[in-house]
Amino acid sequence: MFYSDLTPFGVDMERLTKDRLARLQAAMQSEGLGALLLTDFLNIRYATNTVMMLGLRATAIQRFVLVPAKGEPLICQRELSRRTPYRSLRFDAFMFAMRPPVATEDFVNQAVTGIKQLGAAGERVGVDSLNLAAVDGLKDAGIELVDGLPAINRARAVKTADEIQLIRWTTKAKEKGYDLVRAELRRIDPPEDKLSRVMLDYLMDQGFEAGSEFISIYDSSTADSRPHNEPMGADLIVREGDLVICDATVAGPGGYYSDFARTFSHGKPSETTRQRYKEAYHSLYEALKFVKPGPCTEAFRRFGKGASASMRLPGFDGYHGVGLCVYESPWLRGGDPEKYMISLEENMIVALEINHYPVKLEHLLRVTADGAEILSQYPVDPELVPA
């Protein structure tokens, strides 16, 4: 479900649009860009707060947007009954990458016209996602085309007040879905695909958008006769003593994700399972101490490629940014070399993962001035207490 009005979720629509564009243009200026040419639907949504047929990218472009370093974006798309809040040009070569070469030529001509209209023809123009024929055509037309993703990632990594509000709403709304999964596990040996449907049906009824990632609920039995590495929603039967990881990642209103995971027990857990859970829980709360503004030096010492066995926290697998995509900047993973080091900034939203299989625990966090705020308040303590 797409909501054109997000005010019922505590969002100031005008501020959301203005603040995101301001962040993007500030990042463009720091990267020395005169304009951005955007085709990815998420980046277009971020820059303009407009949506048109989610999910189409470089090989199926229905529209594109030109963002100047200063001033209003220029939207190029087919003529629609509802006008956009921004100036626009008619885009007749849509889907050009899958049409005859002349369509790509027409796209190039229109893009060049738009870039000139913005006064950016002699400046560096960043691009996010584009087929090679179009890239070559723009370069042949004299456009200095460069990678626009560094500016885009920098802008999207730190969230505005309204983005944080949408992520808070989505995180809270998911809690009932997790309750439904736990209730289903009190029944006799439920099939795993039913657990997925219980969660998905609830989230869709709550008005969540159907993003590219849906529900990851899977049995984590370590029994050799029942290894489980199939895609989510398989028909494997969850048996007494199994652990089930619940990791729902559907986008909520405004397209914003929330990513947190919990591990549930179907029936009475074994003492081995309890100990595994205890270790994961300890790692989660030790790793929380490392989430704060600045270089992730301490976190890297505890799980990076050069970390000693005595320093490693069981299952600590780093963290990744969450926003309009469930995986976005910043990103730091277990086993990364030191040159991959990142720094955190206030109001970044990161998911902290503990993958101590068959236990997974994950918190969604907002980086604050002096630490981390836990957004995912759903309980982690009682998970392995028998129902």
mmCIF file of N, CA, C and O in Angstrom, residues 36 69 89-90 97 217 245 270 288 308:
data_model
loop_
_atom_site.group_PDB
_atom_site.id
_atom_site.type_symbol
_atom_site.label_atom_id
_atom_site.label_comp_id
_atom_site.label_asym_id
_atom_site.label_seq_id
_atom_site.Cartn_x
_atom_site.Cartn_y
_atom_site.Cartn_z
ATOM 1 N N LEU A 36 22.764 15.675 -10.432
ATOM 2 C CA LEU A 36 22.628 14.225 -10.343
ATOM 3 C C LEU A 36 21.577 13.772 -11.345
ATOM 4 O O LEU A 36 20.517 14.398 -11.466
ATOM 5 N N ALA A 69 22.604 21.108 -8.033
ATOM 6 C CA ALA A 69 23.253 21.328 -6.741
ATOM 7 C C ALA A 69 22.512 22.371 -5.920
ATOM 8 O O ALA A 69 22.584 22.376 -4.696
ATOM 9 N N LEU A 89 9.569 17.528 -17.572
ATOM 10 C CA LEU A 89 9.658 17.403 -19.013
ATOM 11 C C LEU A 89 9.016 16.089 -19.413
ATOM 12 O O LEU A 89 9.103 15.098 -18.683
ATOM 13 N N ARG A 90 8.383 16.084 -20.577
ATOM 14 C CA ARG A 90 7.781 14.848 -21.057
ATOM 15 C C ARG A 90 8.879 13.874 -21.491
ATOM 16 O O ARG A 90 9.831 14.256 -22.177
ATOM 17 N N ALA A 97 16.101 1.206 -22.521
ATOM 18 C CA ALA A 97 17.161 0.194 -22.509
ATOM 19 C C ALA A 97 16.715 -1.123 -23.129
ATOM 20 O O ALA A 97 17.559 -1.932 -23.520
ATOM 21 N N ILE A 217 11.540 -16.080 8.036
ATOM 22 C CA ILE A 217 11.273 -16.872 9.238
ATOM 23 C C ILE A 217 11.732 -18.278 8.904
ATOM 24 O O ILE A 217 11.242 -18.876 7.958
ATOM 25 N N ILE A 245 13.958 -18.382 13.875
ATOM 26 C CA ILE A 245 14.410 -16.989 13.791
ATOM 27 C C ILE A 245 13.348 -16.176 13.070
ATOM 28 O O ILE A 245 12.913 -16.538 11.983
ATOM 29 N N SER A 270 16.505 -26.976 24.844
ATOM 30 C CA SER A 270 17.506 -27.778 25.553
ATOM 31 C C SER A 270 18.453 -26.860 26.325
ATOM 32 O O SER A 270 18.497 -25.649 26.096
ATOM 33 N N LEU A 288 26.503 -3.334 21.880
ATOM 34 C CA LEU A 288 25.792 -2.053 21.960
ATOM 35 C C LEU A 288 26.718 -0.921 22.411
ATOM 36 O O LEU A 288 26.556 0.224 21.987
ATOM 37 N N SER A 308 41.597 -11.207 17.483
ATOM 38 C CA SER A 308 42.041 -12.489 18.052
ATOM 39 C C SER A 308 40.843 -13.269 18.561
ATOM 40 O O SER A 308 39.775 -12.707 18.837
#
